[in-house]
Coordinates of C-alpha atoms in Angstrom, one line a residue:
X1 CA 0.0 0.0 0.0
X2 CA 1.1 3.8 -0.5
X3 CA 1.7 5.3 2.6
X4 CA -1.1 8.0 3.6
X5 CA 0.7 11.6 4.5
X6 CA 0.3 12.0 8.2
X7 CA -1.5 15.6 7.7
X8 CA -4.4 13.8 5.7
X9 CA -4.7 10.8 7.7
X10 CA -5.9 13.6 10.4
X11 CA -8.0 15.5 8.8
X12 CA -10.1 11.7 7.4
X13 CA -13.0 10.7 8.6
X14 CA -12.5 7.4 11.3
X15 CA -14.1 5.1 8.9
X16 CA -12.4 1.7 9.5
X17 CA -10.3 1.6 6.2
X18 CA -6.9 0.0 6.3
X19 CA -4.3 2.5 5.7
X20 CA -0.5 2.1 5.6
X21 CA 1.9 5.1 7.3
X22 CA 5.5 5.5 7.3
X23 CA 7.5 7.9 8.9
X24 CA 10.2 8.1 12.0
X25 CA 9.4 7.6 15.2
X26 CA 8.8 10.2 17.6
X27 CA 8.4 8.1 21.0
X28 CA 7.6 4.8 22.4
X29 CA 5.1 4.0 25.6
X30 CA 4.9 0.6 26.3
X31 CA 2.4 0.1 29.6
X32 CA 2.4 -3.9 29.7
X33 CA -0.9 -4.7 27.3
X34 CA -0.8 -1.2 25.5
X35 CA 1.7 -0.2 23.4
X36 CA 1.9 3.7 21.9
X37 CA 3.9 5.0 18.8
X38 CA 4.1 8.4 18.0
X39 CA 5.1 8.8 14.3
X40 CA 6.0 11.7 11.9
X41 CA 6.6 12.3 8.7
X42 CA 7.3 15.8 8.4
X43 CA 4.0 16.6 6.7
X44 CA 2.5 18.4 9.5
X45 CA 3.7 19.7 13.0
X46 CA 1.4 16.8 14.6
X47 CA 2.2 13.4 15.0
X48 CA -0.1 10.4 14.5
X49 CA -0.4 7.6 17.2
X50 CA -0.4 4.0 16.4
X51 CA -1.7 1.3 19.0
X52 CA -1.5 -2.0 20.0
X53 CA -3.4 -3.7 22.5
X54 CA -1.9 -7.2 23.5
X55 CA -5.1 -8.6 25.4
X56 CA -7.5 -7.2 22.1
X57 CA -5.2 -7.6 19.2
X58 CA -7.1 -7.2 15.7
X59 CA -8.1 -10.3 14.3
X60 CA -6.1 -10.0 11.0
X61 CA -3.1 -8.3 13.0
X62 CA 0.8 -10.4 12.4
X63 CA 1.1 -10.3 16.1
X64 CA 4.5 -12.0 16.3
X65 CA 6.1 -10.1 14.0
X66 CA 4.7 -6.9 15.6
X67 CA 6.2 -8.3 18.7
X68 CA 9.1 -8.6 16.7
X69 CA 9.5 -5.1 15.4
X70 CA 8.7 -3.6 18.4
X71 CA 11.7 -4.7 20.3
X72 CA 13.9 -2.7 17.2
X73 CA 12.3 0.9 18.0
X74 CA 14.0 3.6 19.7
X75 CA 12.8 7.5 18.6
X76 CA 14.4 8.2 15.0
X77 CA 14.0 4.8 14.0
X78 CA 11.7 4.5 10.3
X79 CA 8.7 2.3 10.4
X80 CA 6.3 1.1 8.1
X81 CA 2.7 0.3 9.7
X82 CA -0.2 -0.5 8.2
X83 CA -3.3 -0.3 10.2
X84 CA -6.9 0.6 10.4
X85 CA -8.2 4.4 11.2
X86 CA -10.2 4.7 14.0
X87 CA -11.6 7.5 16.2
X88 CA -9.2 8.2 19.3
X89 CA -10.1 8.5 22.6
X90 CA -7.0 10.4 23.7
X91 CA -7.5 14.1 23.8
X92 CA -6.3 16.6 21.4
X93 CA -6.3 14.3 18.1
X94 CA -9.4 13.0 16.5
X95 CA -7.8 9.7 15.1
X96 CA -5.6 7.2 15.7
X97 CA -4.4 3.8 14.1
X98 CA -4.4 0.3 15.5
X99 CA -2.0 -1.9 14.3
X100 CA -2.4 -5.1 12.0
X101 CA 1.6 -5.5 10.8
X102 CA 5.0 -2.8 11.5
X103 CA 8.4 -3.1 10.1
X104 CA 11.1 -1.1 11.3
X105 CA 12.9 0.2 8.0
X106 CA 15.8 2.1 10.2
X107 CA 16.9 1.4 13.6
X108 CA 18.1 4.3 15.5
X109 CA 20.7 3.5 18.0
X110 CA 19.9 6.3 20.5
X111 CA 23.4 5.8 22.5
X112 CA 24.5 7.8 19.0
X113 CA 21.3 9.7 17.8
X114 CA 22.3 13.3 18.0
X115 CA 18.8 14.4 18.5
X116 CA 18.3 13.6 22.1
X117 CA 14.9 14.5 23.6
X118 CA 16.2 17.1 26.0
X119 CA 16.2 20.9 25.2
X120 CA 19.3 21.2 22.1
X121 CA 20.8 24.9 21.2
X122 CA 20.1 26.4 17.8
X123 CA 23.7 26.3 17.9
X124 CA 23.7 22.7 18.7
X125 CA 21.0 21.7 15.7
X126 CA 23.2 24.0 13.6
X127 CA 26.1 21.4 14.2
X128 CA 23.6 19.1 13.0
X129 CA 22.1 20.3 9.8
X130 CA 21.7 17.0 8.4
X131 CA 19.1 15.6 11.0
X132 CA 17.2 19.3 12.2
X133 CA 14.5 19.2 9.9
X134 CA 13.0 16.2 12.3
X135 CA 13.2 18.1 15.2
X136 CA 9.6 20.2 15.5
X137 CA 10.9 24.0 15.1
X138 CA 12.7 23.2 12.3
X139 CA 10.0 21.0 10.3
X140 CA 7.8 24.0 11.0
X141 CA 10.4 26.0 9.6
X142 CA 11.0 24.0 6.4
X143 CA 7.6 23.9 5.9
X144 CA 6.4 27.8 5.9
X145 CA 9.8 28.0 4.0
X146 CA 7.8 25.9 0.6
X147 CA 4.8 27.5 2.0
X148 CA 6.0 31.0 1.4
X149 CA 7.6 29.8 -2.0
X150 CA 4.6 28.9 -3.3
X151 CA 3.2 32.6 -2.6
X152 CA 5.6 34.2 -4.2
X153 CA 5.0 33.0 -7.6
X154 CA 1.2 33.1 -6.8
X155 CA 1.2 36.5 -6.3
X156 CA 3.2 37.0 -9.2
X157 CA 1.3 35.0 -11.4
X158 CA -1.7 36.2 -10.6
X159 CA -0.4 39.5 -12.2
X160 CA 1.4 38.6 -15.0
X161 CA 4.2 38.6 -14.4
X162 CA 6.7 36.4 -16.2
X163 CA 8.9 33.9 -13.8
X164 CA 13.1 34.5 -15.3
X165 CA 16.0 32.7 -14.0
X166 CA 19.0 35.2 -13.5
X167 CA 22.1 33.8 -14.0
X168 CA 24.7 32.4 -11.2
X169 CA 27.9 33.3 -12.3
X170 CA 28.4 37.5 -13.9
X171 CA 30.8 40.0 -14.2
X172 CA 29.0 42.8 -13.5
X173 CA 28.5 43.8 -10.1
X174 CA 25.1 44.9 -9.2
X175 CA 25.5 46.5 -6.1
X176 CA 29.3 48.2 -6.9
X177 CA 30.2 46.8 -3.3
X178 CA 32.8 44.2 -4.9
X179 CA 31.8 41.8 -2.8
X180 CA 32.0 39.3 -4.5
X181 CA 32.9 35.1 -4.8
X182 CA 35.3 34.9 -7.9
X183 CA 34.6 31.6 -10.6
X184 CA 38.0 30.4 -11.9
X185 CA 39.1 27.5 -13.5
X186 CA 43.0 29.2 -12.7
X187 CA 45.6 27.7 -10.3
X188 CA 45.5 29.6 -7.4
X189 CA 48.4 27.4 -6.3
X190 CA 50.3 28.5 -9.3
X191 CA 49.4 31.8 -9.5
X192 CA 50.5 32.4 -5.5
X193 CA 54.0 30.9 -7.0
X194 CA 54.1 33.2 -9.4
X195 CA 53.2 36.0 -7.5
X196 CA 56.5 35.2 -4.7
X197 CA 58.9 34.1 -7.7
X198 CA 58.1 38.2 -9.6
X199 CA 58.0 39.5 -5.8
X200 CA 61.5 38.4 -5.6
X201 CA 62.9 39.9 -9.0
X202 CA 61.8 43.2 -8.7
X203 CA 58.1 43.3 -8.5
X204 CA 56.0 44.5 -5.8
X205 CA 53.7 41.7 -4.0
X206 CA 51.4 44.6 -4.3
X207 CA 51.1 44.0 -8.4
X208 CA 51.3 40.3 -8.5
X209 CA 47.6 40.7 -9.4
X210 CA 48.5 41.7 -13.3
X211 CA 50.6 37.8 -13.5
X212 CA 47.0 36.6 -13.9
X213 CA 46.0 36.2 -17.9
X214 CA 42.5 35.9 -17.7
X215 CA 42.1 34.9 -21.1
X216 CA 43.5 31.4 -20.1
X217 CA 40.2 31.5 -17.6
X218 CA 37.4 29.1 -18.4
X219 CA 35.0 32.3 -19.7
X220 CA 37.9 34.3 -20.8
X221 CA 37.4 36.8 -17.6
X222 CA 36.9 37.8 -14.3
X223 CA 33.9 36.0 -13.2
X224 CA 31.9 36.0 -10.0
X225 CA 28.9 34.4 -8.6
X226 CA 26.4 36.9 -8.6
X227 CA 25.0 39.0 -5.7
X228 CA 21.7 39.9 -7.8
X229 CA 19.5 39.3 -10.4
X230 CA 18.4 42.8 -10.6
X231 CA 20.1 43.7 -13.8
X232 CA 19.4 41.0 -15.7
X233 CA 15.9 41.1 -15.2
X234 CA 15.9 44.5 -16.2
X235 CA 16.9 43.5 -19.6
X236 CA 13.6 41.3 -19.2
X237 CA 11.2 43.4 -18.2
X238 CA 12.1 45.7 -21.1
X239 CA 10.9 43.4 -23.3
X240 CA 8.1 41.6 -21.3
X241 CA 6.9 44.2 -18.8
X242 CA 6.8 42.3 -16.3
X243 CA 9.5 39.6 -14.7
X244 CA 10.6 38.1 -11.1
X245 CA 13.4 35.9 -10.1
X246 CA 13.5 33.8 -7.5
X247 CA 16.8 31.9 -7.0
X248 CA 20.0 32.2 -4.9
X249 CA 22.3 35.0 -4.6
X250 CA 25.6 35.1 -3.0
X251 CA 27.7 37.6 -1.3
X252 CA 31.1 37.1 0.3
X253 CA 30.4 40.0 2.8
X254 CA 33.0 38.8 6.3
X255 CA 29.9 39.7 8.2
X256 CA 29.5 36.8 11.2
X257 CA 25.9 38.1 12.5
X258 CA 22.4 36.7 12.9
X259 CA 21.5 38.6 9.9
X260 CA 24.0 37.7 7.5
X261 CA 24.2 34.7 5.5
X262 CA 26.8 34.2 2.1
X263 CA 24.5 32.1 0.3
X264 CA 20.7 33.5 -0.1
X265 CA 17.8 33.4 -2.0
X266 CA 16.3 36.9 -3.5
X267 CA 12.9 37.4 -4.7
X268 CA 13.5 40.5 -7.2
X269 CA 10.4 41.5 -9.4
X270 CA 11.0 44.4 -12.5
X271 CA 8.1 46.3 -14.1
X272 CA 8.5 48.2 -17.4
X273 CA 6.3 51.5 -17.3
X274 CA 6.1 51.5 -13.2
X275 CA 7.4 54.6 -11.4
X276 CA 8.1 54.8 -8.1
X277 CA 4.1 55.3 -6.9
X278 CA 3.5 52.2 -8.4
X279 CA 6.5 50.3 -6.7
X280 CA 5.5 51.2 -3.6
X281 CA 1.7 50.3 -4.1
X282 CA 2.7 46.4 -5.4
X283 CA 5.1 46.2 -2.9
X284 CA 2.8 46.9 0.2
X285 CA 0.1 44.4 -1.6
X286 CA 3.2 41.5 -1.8
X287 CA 3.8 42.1 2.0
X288 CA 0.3 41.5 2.9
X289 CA -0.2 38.8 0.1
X290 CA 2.4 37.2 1.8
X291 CA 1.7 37.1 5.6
X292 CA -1.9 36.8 4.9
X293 CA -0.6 33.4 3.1
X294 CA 1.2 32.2 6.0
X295 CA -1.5 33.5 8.7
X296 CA -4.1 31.0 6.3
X297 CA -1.9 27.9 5.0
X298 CA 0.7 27.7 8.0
X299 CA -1.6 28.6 10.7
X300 CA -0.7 25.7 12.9
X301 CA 3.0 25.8 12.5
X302 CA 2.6 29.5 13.0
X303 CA 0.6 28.9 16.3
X304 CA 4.3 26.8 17.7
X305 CA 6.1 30.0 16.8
X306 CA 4.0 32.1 18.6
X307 CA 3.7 29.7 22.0
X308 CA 7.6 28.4 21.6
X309 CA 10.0 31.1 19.7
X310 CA 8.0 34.7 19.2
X311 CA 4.7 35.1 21.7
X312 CA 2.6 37.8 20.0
X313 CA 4.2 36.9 16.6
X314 CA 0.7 35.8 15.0
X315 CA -1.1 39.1 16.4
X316 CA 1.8 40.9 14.6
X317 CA 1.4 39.8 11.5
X318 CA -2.4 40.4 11.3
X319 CA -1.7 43.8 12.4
X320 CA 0.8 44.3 9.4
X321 CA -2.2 42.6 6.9
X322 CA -4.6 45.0 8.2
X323 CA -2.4 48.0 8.4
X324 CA -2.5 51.0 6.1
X325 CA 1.6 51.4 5.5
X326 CA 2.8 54.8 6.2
X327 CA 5.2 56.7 3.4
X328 CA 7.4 59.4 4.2
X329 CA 10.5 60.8 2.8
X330 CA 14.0 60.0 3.8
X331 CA 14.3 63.9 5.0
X332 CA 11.2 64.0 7.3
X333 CA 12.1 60.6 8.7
X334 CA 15.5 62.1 9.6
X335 CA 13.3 64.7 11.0
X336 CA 11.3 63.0 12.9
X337 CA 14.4 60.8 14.6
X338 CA 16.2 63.8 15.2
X339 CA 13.3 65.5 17.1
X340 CA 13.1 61.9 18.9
X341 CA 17.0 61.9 20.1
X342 CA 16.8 66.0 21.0
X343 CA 13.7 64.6 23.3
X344 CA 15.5 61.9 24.9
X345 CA 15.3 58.8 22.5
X346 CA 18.4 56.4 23.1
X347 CA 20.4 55.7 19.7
X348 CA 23.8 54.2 19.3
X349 CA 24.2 55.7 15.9
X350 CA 23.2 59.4 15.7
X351 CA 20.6 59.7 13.3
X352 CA 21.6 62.5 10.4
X353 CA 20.2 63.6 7.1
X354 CA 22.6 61.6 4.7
X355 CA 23.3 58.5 6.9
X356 CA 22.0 55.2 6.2
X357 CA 19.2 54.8 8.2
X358 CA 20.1 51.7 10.9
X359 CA 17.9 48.7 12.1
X360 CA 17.3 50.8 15.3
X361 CA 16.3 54.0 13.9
X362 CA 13.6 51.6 11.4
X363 CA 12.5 50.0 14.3
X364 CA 11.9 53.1 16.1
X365 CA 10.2 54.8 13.3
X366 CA 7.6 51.4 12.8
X367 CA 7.1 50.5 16.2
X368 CA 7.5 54.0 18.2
X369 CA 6.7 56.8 15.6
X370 CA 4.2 55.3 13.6
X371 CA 2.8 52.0 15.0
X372 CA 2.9 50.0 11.5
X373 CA 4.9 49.4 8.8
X374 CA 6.5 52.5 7.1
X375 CA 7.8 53.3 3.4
X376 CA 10.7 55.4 3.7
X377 CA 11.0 57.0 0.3
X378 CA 13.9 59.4 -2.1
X379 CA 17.3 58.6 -0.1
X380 CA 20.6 60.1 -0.7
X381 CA 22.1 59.3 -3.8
X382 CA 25.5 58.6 -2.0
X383 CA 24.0 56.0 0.0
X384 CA 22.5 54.4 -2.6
X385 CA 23.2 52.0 -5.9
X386 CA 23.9 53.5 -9.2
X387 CA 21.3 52.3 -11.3
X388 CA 18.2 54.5 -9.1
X389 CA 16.9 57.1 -10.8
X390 CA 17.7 60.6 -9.9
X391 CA 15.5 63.7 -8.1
X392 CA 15.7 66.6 -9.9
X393 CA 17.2 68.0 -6.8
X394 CA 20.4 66.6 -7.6
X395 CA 21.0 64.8 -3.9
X396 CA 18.3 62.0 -3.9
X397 CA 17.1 59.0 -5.8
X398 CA 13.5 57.5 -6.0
X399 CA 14.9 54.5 -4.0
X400 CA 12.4 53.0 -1.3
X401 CA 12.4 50.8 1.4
X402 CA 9.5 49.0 3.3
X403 CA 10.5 48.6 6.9
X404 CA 8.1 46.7 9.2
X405 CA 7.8 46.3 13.3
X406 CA 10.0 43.4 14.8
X407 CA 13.0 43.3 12.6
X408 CA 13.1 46.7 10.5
X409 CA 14.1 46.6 6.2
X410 CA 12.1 43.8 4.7
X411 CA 12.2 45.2 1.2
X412 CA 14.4 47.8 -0.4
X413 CA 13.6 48.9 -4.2
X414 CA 13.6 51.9 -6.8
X415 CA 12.5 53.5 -9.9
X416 CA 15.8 53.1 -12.0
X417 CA 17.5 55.8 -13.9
X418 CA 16.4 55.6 -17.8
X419 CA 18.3 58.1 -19.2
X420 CA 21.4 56.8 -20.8
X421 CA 23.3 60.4 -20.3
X422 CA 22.8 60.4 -16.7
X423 CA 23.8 56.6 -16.1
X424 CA 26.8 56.5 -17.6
X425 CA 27.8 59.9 -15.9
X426 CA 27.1 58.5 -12.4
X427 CA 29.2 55.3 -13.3
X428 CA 31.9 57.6 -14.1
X429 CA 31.5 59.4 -11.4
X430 CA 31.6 56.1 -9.4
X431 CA 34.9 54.9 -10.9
X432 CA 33.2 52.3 -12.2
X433 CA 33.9 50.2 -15.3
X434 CA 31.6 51.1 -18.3
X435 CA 32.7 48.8 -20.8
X436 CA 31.5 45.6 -18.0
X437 CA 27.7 47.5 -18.1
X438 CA 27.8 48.0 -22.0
X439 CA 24.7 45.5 -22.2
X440 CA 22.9 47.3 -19.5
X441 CA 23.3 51.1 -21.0
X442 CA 22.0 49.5 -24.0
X443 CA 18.5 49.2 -23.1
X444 CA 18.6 53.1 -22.4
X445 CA 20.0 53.6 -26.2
X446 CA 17.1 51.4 -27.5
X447 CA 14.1 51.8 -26.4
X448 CA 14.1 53.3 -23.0
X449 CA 11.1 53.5 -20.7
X450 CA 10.5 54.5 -16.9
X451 CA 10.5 50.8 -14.9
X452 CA 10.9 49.8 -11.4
X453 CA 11.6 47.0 -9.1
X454 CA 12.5 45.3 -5.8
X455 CA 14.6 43.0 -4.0
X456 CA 13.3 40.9 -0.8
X457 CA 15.4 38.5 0.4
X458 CA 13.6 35.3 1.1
X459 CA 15.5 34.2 4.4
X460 CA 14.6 37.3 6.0
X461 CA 11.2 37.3 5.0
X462 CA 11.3 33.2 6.5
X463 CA 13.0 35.1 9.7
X464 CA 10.0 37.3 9.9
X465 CA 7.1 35.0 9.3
X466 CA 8.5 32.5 11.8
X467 CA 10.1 34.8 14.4
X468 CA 13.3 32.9 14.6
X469 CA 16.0 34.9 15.9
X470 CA 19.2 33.9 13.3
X471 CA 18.6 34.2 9.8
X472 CA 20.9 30.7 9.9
X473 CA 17.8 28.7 11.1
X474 CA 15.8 29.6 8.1
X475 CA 17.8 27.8 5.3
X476 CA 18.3 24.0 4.9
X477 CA 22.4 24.6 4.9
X478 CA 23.5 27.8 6.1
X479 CA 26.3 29.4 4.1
X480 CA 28.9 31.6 6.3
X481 CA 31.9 33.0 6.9
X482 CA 33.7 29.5 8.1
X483 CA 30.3 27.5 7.8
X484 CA 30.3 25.6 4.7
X485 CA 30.3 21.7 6.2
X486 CA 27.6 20.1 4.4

């Protein structure tokens, strides 16, 4: 028989069928005559029980062998039962199976099993990101994770727009921050050789850098994994109108915090004909798309957040859903946190009109100033990336970014700059190299139109929904500075 997923075995009706179910074992209870298995299979938070009664056994059940079989389990063992569905009397499920035959697939020795059924550290499951996905925060995790995956190309679908895959390896640097993980087929062994044998006839260590021939390379360049899709969409969206990747991004920033991660997805839609009104409008309906999503289809995963990780975290995010989002400009939000601080307001970084706004001054402007989520709108240009269109003011751009109450940023977008005068200036201005963004000015030599777009990166939108405190708990296999083991 197929084995019945554990979620729809307890939403069926108790009507005597046979059913088979497979999964790992959570725990054994073995009072004399009675004999209780919890089991999961990852398809739901809740586990299913299976019984056994030795003085009522059912007449077609293989009683030795379940005798047998029993004897193997320990919790992480793999079972196969097959059984028949019945209502339970035990409180807080609605059925249960009693059992006519078991195998044990896997034992589980549990003098070895690293998950143990005392309280484990994140850290501790992080050590062990091969078997966390069986523990229950992280099924719940892994779980909204596809859940929220789905959503995004719902919403997206449901509009039009047209799903691209970006490329993984560039040579263009969307962000200008150069940080970047290089792709090369080239010795590095050889080229370190090299390097020491020129340093000791005359050249400086400094310029060993110009030994490499890149030619010799496996794409005939410098090439690096990328840190965005952004720009290639863009060429996209000027031909479709409207576009979305979804797929990883990576960034070699030496950053060893709980928000940081080298390896990440980013969800970044582009819309030909959209100005900065516009981006702001789709991006406060994706926000409450998306938490409205996870508040329906994950409810009770969400409900063990909010009793276990976040308390409150389910009342936050309907708040969000409900809320009308607040815009203001960069200038009056510096305004407002300047007023705050000359009033008494505690900030480590002194809030000024051309500093990047920090997680602490967003979080005081959502969840002191305004109550909700706030669009902060028209930054300096000098804190921003060069492809954002520019204010006729000559100091800001039309970039925005959503902030929200708990964690701060959640998305950060712009109208771009069209005009092919006024981009290639600023990446002069910059320092940067033209001839790598040649492709890129073309689309404002042919065919330019106004078009905006966003980037949400989907761990941090996991962190949010779930409330999980390091970003590192929200991806199957964490990528970080000196974390790279499986």
């Amino acid at each position: 028989m197929v084995p019945v997923l554990i979620k729809d075995l307890l939403t069926s009706e108790p009507d005597g069928r046979k059913v088979s179910v497979s999964g790992w074992v959570r725990t054994v209870r073995d009072s004399k005559n009675l004999v209780f298995i919890q089991v999961n299979d990852g398809s739901c938070f809740a586990n299913i029980q299976l019984t056994f009664d030795r003085n009522a056994p059912s007449n077609n059940a293989n009683v030795n062998n379940i005798e047998a079989e029993l004897k193997k389990l320990n919790t992480g063992a793999s079972i196969r039962a097959e059984g028949i569905l019945i209502p339970s009397p035990a409180s807080g499920q609605a059925v249960e199976v009693t059992l006519e035959d078991l195998t044990c697939i896997g034992t589980c020795n549990p003098e070895e099993y690293p998950l143990q059924k005392n309280k484990m550290s994140m850290e501790y499951l992080r050590d062990n990101a091969h078997l966390r996905a069986r523990t229950n925060t992280f099924g719940a995790v892994f779980r909204v994770r596809n859940q929220m995956a789905f959503a995004v190309h719902s919403f997206f679908q449901e509009r039009g727009f047209v799903y691209i895959n970006a490329p993984e390896i560039t040579c263009s640097d969307c962000e200008g921050a150069g940080e970047m993980f290089q792709v090369t087929t080239l010795s590095m062994e050889k080229i370190a050789e090299m390097g020491v044998k020129a340093g000791q006839g005359g050249m400086k260590i400094e310029d060993a850098h110009k030994i490499v021939d890149y030619s010799k390379d496996f794409f005939g360049k410098k090439a690096s994994l990328t840190v965005s899709g952004q720009l290639e969409a863009e060429t996209m969206a000027t031909a479709l109108s409207r576009v979305y990747t979804f797929g990883p991004t990576f960034r070699a920033e030496n950053s060893n915090t709980p928000r940081h991660l080298a390896e990440f997805w980013m969800i970044e839609p582009e819309m030909a004909f959209y100005d900065l009104d516009d981006d702001m409008d789709i991006q406060e309906d994706f926000v409450k798309y998306l938490l409205n999503w996870a508040l329906t289809k994950c409810r009770s995963d969400l409900e063990f957040f909010d009793k276990r990780i976040q308390p409150g975290l389910i009342e936050s995010l309907t708040k969000v859903v409900d809320a009308k989002f607040v815009r203001i400009s960069y200038t009056d939000a510096i305004a407002k946190l300047e007023e705050a601080a000359a009033k008494g307001a505690k900030f480590e970084f002194k809030p000024y009109w051309g500093c990047d706004i920090a997680t602490e001054h967003e979080r005081y402007l959502t969840e002191k100033i305004f109550g909700c989520p706030v669009m902060v709108y028209n930054y300096p240009k000098e804190i921003k990336s060069f492809y954002m269109k520019q204010n006729e003011d000559g100091k800001t751009v039309k970039a925005v970014d959503v902030l929200v109450p708990g964690i701060g940023e959640l998305i950060g977008g712009s109208e771009r700059e069209e005009s092919y005068e006024k981009l290639c200036a600023e990446i002069e201005r910059r320092g940067m190299d033209k001839s790598i963004y040649d492709w890129y000015l073309d689309l404002r030599k042919f065919g330019t139109v106004p078009h905006s777009g966003f980037g949400l990166g989907f761990e941090r939108l996991i962190r949010y929904v779930t409330g999980m405190e390091n970003i590192r708990d929200v991806i199957p296999y964490p990528r970080a500075p000196k974390l790279a083991d499986f």
